[in-house]
């Protein structure tokens, strides 16, 4: 009479085989060969201004979690309206491409047609001056302050 093997041993062996198939050995990490910075907006986005806020450098191992942190760091600066990162395989490693759209910087601020409140009052309400970074959201909030002030008077 043939002896039956316990089902537990077969299941354990099948699980081990499945684990070997599903969990490959650690592959060697790819190296970042090139960091590219591309400006997608009207204003320039110098490479140095992007590199100042990221930790990823050429020659490092490619680590998606670090690149994700870099992306968040760039977004938190407020200097950029849009930030994107893409990776491309190149001979010998990975090329990272940081696409950034810089928020504009105010050079001069002129107010026209503010006879009722006055030029000085409107400028104070806007809370903007030369050298300030500006985004659509900031302009919207500041313009609303001016409209509310006109509505009060």
PDB file of N, CA, C and O in Angstrom, residues 71-119:
ATOM      1  N   UNK A  71      11.629  65.952  -5.521  1.00  0.00           N
ATOM      2  CA  UNK A  71      10.477  66.557  -6.183  1.00  0.00           C
ATOM      3  C   UNK A  71       9.658  67.365  -5.182  1.00  0.00           C
ATOM      4  O   UNK A  71       9.290  68.513  -5.438  1.00  0.00           O
ATOM      5  N   UNK A  72       9.402  66.799  -4.009  1.00  0.00           N
ATOM      6  CA  UNK A  72       8.655  67.499  -2.969  1.00  0.00           C
ATOM      7  C   UNK A  72       9.411  68.731  -2.483  1.00  0.00           C
ATOM      8  O   UNK A  72       8.812  69.780  -2.243  1.00  0.00           O
ATOM      9  N   UNK A  73      10.727  68.611  -2.346  1.00  0.00           N
ATOM     10  CA  UNK A  73      11.537  69.746  -1.899  1.00  0.00           C
ATOM     11  C   UNK A  73      11.447  70.898  -2.893  1.00  0.00           C
ATOM     12  O   UNK A  73      11.315  72.065  -2.494  1.00  0.00           O
ATOM     13  N   UNK A  74      11.500  70.594  -4.178  1.00  0.00           N
ATOM     14  CA  UNK A  74      11.387  71.645  -5.200  1.00  0.00           C
ATOM     15  C   UNK A  74      10.004  72.296  -5.170  1.00  0.00           C
ATOM     16  O   UNK A  74       9.885  73.514  -5.299  1.00  0.00           O
ATOM     17  N   UNK A  75       8.965  71.493  -4.976  1.00  0.00           N
ATOM     18  CA  UNK A  75       7.613  72.039  -4.932  1.00  0.00           C
ATOM     19  C   UNK A  75       7.419  72.938  -3.717  1.00  0.00           C
ATOM     20  O   UNK A  75       6.755  73.966  -3.797  1.00  0.00           O
ATOM     21  N   UNK A  76       8.024  72.580  -2.593  1.00  0.00           N
ATOM     22  CA  UNK A  76       7.866  73.347  -1.358  1.00  0.00           C
ATOM     23  C   UNK A  76       8.570  74.701  -1.385  1.00  0.00           C
ATOM     24  O   UNK A  76       8.246  75.568  -0.588  1.00  0.00           O
ATOM     25  N   UNK A  77       9.516  74.876  -2.284  1.00  0.00           N
ATOM     26  CA  UNK A  77      10.256  76.145  -2.321  1.00  0.00           C
ATOM     27  C   UNK A  77       9.369  77.318  -2.718  1.00  0.00           C
ATOM     28  O   UNK A  77       9.661  78.452  -2.370  1.00  0.00           O
ATOM     29  N   UNK A  78       8.317  77.043  -3.492  1.00  0.00           N
ATOM     30  CA  UNK A  78       7.483  78.119  -4.003  1.00  0.00           C
ATOM     31  C   UNK A  78       8.080  78.807  -5.215  1.00  0.00           C
ATOM     32  O   UNK A  78       7.485  79.701  -5.803  1.00  0.00           O
ATOM     33  N   UNK A  79       9.258  78.402  -5.616  1.00  0.00           N
ATOM     34  CA  UNK A  79       9.928  79.014  -6.769  1.00  0.00           C
ATOM     35  C   UNK A  79       9.397  78.503  -8.103  1.00  0.00           C
ATOM     36  O   UNK A  79       9.650  79.109  -9.131  1.00  0.00           O
ATOM     37  N   UNK A  80       8.686  77.375  -8.054  1.00  0.00           N
ATOM     38  CA  UNK A  80       8.278  76.739  -9.296  1.00  0.00           C
ATOM     39  C   UNK A  80       6.773  76.508  -9.340  1.00  0.00           C
ATOM     40  O   UNK A  80       6.176  76.042  -8.380  1.00  0.00           O
ATOM     41  N   UNK A  81       6.174  76.836 -10.475  1.00  0.00           N
ATOM     42  CA  UNK A  81       4.743  76.612 -10.676  1.00  0.00           C
ATOM     43  C   UNK A  81       4.481  75.142 -10.986  1.00  0.00           C
ATOM     44  O   UNK A  81       3.435  74.606 -10.643  1.00  0.00           O
ATOM     45  N   UNK A  82       5.439  74.480 -11.614  1.00  0.00           N
ATOM     46  CA  UNK A  82       5.283  73.073 -11.981  1.00  0.00           C
ATOM     47  C   UNK A  82       6.653  72.411 -11.947  1.00  0.00           C
ATOM     48  O   UNK A  82       7.646  73.002 -12.381  1.00  0.00           O
ATOM     49  N   UNK A  83       6.701  71.194 -11.418  1.00  0.00           N
ATOM     50  CA  UNK A  83       7.942  70.422 -11.344  1.00  0.00           C
ATOM     51  C   UNK A  83       7.629  68.984 -11.723  1.00  0.00           C
ATOM     52  O   UNK A  83       6.685  68.400 -11.204  1.00  0.00           O
ATOM     53  N   UNK A  84       8.422  68.431 -12.623  1.00  0.00           N
ATOM     54  CA  UNK A  84       8.265  67.030 -13.032  1.00  0.00           C
ATOM     55  C   UNK A  84       9.633  66.405 -13.174  1.00  0.00           C
ATOM     56  O   UNK A  84      10.594  67.079 -13.528  1.00  0.00           O
ATOM     57  N   UNK A  85       9.687  65.110 -12.900  1.00  0.00           N
ATOM     58  CA  UNK A  85      10.942  64.371 -13.031  1.00  0.00           C
ATOM     59  C   UNK A  85      10.681  63.135 -13.873  1.00  0.00           C
ATOM     60  O   UNK A  85       9.689  62.440 -13.667  1.00  0.00           O
ATOM     61  N   UNK A  86      11.571  62.883 -14.807  1.00  0.00           N
ATOM     62  CA  UNK A  86      11.473  61.658 -15.594  1.00  0.00           C
ATOM     63  C   UNK A  86      12.858  61.018 -15.664  1.00  0.00           C
ATOM     64  O   UNK A  86      13.873  61.690 -15.514  1.00  0.00           O
ATOM     65  N   UNK A  87      12.869  59.710 -15.856  1.00  0.00           N
ATOM     66  CA  UNK A  87      14.122  58.961 -15.941  1.00  0.00           C
ATOM     67  C   UNK A  87      14.195  58.255 -17.284  1.00  0.00           C
ATOM     68  O   UNK A  87      13.187  57.797 -17.812  1.00  0.00           O
ATOM     69  N   UNK A  88      15.388  58.196 -17.796  1.00  0.00           N
ATOM     70  CA  UNK A  88      15.608  57.559 -19.097  1.00  0.00           C
ATOM     71  C   UNK A  88      16.875  56.712 -19.012  1.00  0.00           C
ATOM     72  O   UNK A  88      17.871  57.146 -18.428  1.00  0.00           O
ATOM     73  N   UNK A  89      16.804  55.513 -19.567  1.00  0.00           N
ATOM     74  CA  UNK A  89      17.994  54.662 -19.605  1.00  0.00           C
ATOM     75  C   UNK A  89      18.963  55.209 -20.649  1.00  0.00           C
ATOM     76  O   UNK A  89      18.575  55.526 -21.766  1.00  0.00           O
ATOM     77  N   UNK A  90      20.211  55.350 -20.237  1.00  0.00           N
ATOM     78  CA  UNK A  90      21.288  55.764 -21.134  1.00  0.00           C
ATOM     79  C   UNK A  90      22.425  54.761 -20.943  1.00  0.00           C
ATOM     80  O   UNK A  90      22.433  54.021 -19.957  1.00  0.00           O
ATOM     81  N   UNK A  91      23.362  54.722 -21.860  1.00  0.00           N
ATOM     82  CA  UNK A  91      24.474  53.780 -21.679  1.00  0.00           C
ATOM     83  C   UNK A  91      25.166  54.013 -20.331  1.00  0.00           C
ATOM     84  O   UNK A  91      25.557  55.125 -20.004  1.00  0.00           O
ATOM     85  N   UNK A  92      25.234  52.969 -19.542  1.00  0.00           N
ATOM     86  CA  UNK A  92      25.918  53.038 -18.259  1.00  0.00           C
ATOM     87  C   UNK A  92      25.067  53.487 -17.087  1.00  0.00           C
ATOM     88  O   UNK A  92      25.564  53.625 -15.984  1.00  0.00           O
ATOM     89  N   UNK A  93      23.772  53.738 -17.307  1.00  0.00           N
ATOM     90  CA  UNK A  93      22.951  54.130 -16.173  1.00  0.00           C
ATOM     91  C   UNK A  93      21.657  54.835 -16.535  1.00  0.00           C
ATOM     92  O   UNK A  93      20.992  54.482 -17.497  1.00  0.00           O
ATOM     93  N   UNK A  94      21.351  55.861 -15.750  1.00  0.00           N
ATOM     94  CA  UNK A  94      20.083  56.577 -15.857  1.00  0.00           C
ATOM     95  C   UNK A  94      20.362  58.068 -16.039  1.00  0.00           C
ATOM     96  O   UNK A  94      21.260  58.625 -15.414  1.00  0.00           O
ATOM     97  N   UNK A  95      19.569  58.707 -16.890  1.00  0.00           N
ATOM     98  CA  UNK A  95      19.580  60.170 -17.009  1.00  0.00           C
ATOM     99  C   UNK A  95      18.282  60.677 -16.402  1.00  0.00           C
ATOM    100  O   UNK A  95      17.204  60.224 -16.781  1.00  0.00           O
ATOM    101  N   UNK A  96      18.391  61.575 -15.432  1.00  0.00           N
ATOM    102  CA  UNK A  96      17.210  62.191 -14.828  1.00  0.00           C
ATOM    103  C   UNK A  96      16.971  63.536 -15.469  1.00  0.00           C
ATOM    104  O   UNK A  96      17.905  64.312 -15.675  1.00  0.00           O
ATOM    105  N   UNK A  97      15.721  63.805 -15.759  1.00  0.00           N
ATOM    106  CA  UNK A  97      15.335  65.074 -16.385  1.00  0.00           C
ATOM    107  C   UNK A  97      14.358  65.783 -15.458  1.00  0.00           C
ATOM    108  O   UNK A  97      13.257  65.290 -15.212  1.00  0.00           O
ATOM    109  N   UNK A  98      14.783  66.904 -14.918  1.00  0.00           N
ATOM    110  CA  UNK A  98      13.924  67.738 -14.079  1.00  0.00           C
ATOM    111  C   UNK A  98      13.352  68.834 -14.964  1.00  0.00           C
ATOM    112  O   UNK A  98      14.093  69.677 -15.473  1.00  0.00           O
ATOM    113  N   UNK A  99      12.036  68.796 -15.164  1.00  0.00           N
ATOM    114  CA  UNK A  99      11.349  69.827 -15.933  1.00  0.00           C
ATOM    115  C   UNK A  99      10.691  70.775 -14.945  1.00  0.00           C
ATOM    116  O   UNK A  99       9.864  70.354 -14.135  1.00  0.00           O
ATOM    117  N   UNK A 100      11.075  72.040 -14.991  1.00  0.00           N
ATOM    118  CA  UNK A 100      10.557  73.010 -14.038  1.00  0.00           C
ATOM    119  C   UNK A 100      10.013  74.235 -14.763  1.00  0.00           C
ATOM    120  O   UNK A 100      10.555  74.661 -15.779  1.00  0.00           O
ATOM    121  N   UNK A 101       8.936  74.747 -14.225  1.00  0.00           N
ATOM    122  CA  UNK A 101       8.376  76.005 -14.716  1.00  0.00           C
ATOM    123  C   UNK A 101       8.519  76.991 -13.561  1.00  0.00           C
ATOM    124  O   UNK A 101       7.832  76.873 -12.543  1.00  0.00           O
ATOM    125  N   UNK A 102       9.434  77.919 -13.724  1.00  0.00           N
ATOM    126  CA  UNK A 102       9.725  78.870 -12.652  1.00  0.00           C
ATOM    127  C   UNK A 102       8.593  79.889 -12.508  1.00  0.00           C
ATOM    128  O   UNK A 102       8.015  80.331 -13.499  1.00  0.00           O
ATOM    129  N   UNK A 103       8.283  80.209 -11.247  1.00  0.00           N
ATOM    130  CA  UNK A 103       7.362  81.317 -11.004  1.00  0.00           C
ATOM    131  C   UNK A 103       8.096  82.605 -11.336  1.00  0.00           C
ATOM    132  O   UNK A 103       9.293  82.727 -11.063  1.00  0.00           O
ATOM    133  N   UNK A 104       7.400  83.568 -11.910  1.00  0.00           N
ATOM    134  CA  UNK A 104       8.070  84.826 -12.252  1.00  0.00           C
ATOM    135  C   UNK A 104       8.464  85.619 -11.006  1.00  0.00           C
ATOM    136  O   UNK A 104       7.871  85.459  -9.935  1.00  0.00           O
ATOM    137  N   UNK A 105       9.456  86.468 -11.170  1.00  0.00           N
ATOM    138  CA  UNK A 105       9.908  87.371 -10.118  1.00  0.00           C
ATOM    139  C   UNK A 105       9.564  88.789 -10.571  1.00  0.00           C
ATOM    140  O   UNK A 105       9.843  89.175 -11.711  1.00  0.00           O
ATOM    141  N   UNK A 106       8.961  89.536  -9.682  1.00  0.00           N
ATOM    142  CA  UNK A 106       8.568  90.915 -10.018  1.00  0.00           C
ATOM    143  C   UNK A 106       9.815  91.789 -10.117  1.00  0.00           C
ATOM    144  O   UNK A 106      10.640  91.824  -9.199  1.00  0.00           O
ATOM    145  N   UNK A 107       9.934  92.474 -11.240  1.00  0.00           N
ATOM    146  CA  UNK A 107      11.037  93.434 -11.415  1.00  0.00           C
ATOM    147  C   UNK A 107      10.589  94.818 -10.981  1.00  0.00           C
ATOM    148  O   UNK A 107      11.272  95.486 -10.235  1.00  0.00           O
ATOM    149  N   UNK A 108       9.459  95.220 -11.503  1.00  0.00           N
ATOM    150  CA  UNK A 108       8.865  96.503 -11.094  1.00  0.00           C
ATOM    151  C   UNK A 108       7.360  96.303 -10.981  1.00  0.00           C
ATOM    152  O   UNK A 108       6.795  95.432 -11.638  1.00  0.00           O
ATOM    153  N   UNK A 109       6.736  97.119 -10.150  1.00  0.00           N
ATOM    154  CA  UNK A 109       5.294  97.025  -9.970  1.00  0.00           C
ATOM    155  C   UNK A 109       4.712  98.417 -10.164  1.00  0.00           C
ATOM    156  O   UNK A 109       5.061  99.351  -9.445  1.00  0.00           O
ATOM    157  N   UNK A 110       3.859  98.534 -11.162  1.00  0.00           N
ATOM    158  CA  UNK A 110       3.169  99.806 -11.428  1.00  0.00           C
ATOM    159  C   UNK A 110       1.678  99.594 -11.249  1.00  0.00           C
ATOM    160  O   UNK A 110       1.133  98.577 -11.646  1.00  0.00           O
ATOM    161  N   UNK A 111       1.048 100.584 -10.644  1.00  0.00           N
ATOM    162  CA  UNK A 111      -0.395 100.545 -10.464  1.00  0.00           C
ATOM    163  C   UNK A 111      -0.982 101.702 -11.259  1.00  0.00           C
ATOM    164  O   UNK A 111      -0.585 102.851 -11.079  1.00  0.00           O
ATOM    165  N   UNK A 112      -1.918 101.387 -12.137  1.00  0.00           N
ATOM    166  CA  UNK A 112      -2.581 102.415 -12.945  1.00  0.00           C
ATOM    167  C   UNK A 112      -4.066 102.448 -12.602  1.00  0.00           C
ATOM    168  O   UNK A 112      -4.671 101.407 -12.368  1.00  0.00           O
ATOM    169  N   UNK A 113      -4.644 103.620 -12.615  1.00  0.00           N
ATOM    170  CA  UNK A 113      -6.085 103.768 -12.438  1.00  0.00           C
ATOM    171  C   UNK A 113      -6.569 103.589 -11.015  1.00  0.00           C
ATOM    172  O   UNK A 113      -7.715 103.211 -10.798  1.00  0.00           O
ATOM    173  N   UNK A 114      -5.736 103.854 -10.051  1.00  0.00           N
ATOM    174  CA  UNK A 114      -6.127 103.679  -8.650  1.00  0.00           C
ATOM    175  C   UNK A 114      -6.403 105.030  -7.990  1.00  0.00           C
ATOM    176  O   UNK A 114      -5.986 105.277  -6.867  1.00  0.00           O
ATOM    177  N   UNK A 115      -7.151 105.882  -8.683  1.00  0.00           N
ATOM    178  CA  UNK A 115      -7.390 107.224  -8.160  1.00  0.00           C
ATOM    179  C   UNK A 115      -8.205 107.197  -6.862  1.00  0.00           C
ATOM    180  O   UNK A 115      -7.965 107.983  -5.952  1.00  0.00           O
ATOM    181  N   UNK A 116      -9.156 106.306  -6.749  1.00  0.00           N
ATOM    182  CA  UNK A 116     -10.035 106.286  -5.582  1.00  0.00           C
ATOM    183  C   UNK A 116      -9.280 105.888  -4.308  1.00  0.00           C
ATOM    184  O   UNK A 116      -9.314 106.596  -3.308  1.00  0.00           O
ATOM    185  N   UNK A 117      -8.574 104.752  -4.335  1.00  0.00           N
ATOM    186  CA  UNK A 117      -7.818 104.321  -3.156  1.00  0.00           C
ATOM    187  C   UNK A 117      -6.422 104.940  -3.111  1.00  0.00           C
ATOM    188  O   UNK A 117      -5.866 105.118  -2.044  1.00  0.00           O
ATOM    189  N   UNK A 118      -5.911 105.216  -4.252  1.00  0.00           N
ATOM    190  CA  UNK A 118      -4.554 105.760  -4.336  1.00  0.00           C
ATOM    191  C   UNK A 118      -3.545 104.669  -4.631  1.00  0.00           C
ATOM    192  O   UNK A 118      -3.694 103.518  -4.209  1.00  0.00           O
ATOM    193  N   UNK A 119      -2.536 105.058  -5.352  1.00  0.00           N
ATOM    194  CA  UNK A 119      -1.487 104.155  -5.788  1.00  0.00           C
ATOM    195  C   UNK A 119      -0.794 103.487  -4.590  1.00  0.00           C
ATOM    196  O   UNK A 119      -0.583 102.280  -4.569  1.00  0.00           O
TER     197      UNK A 119
END
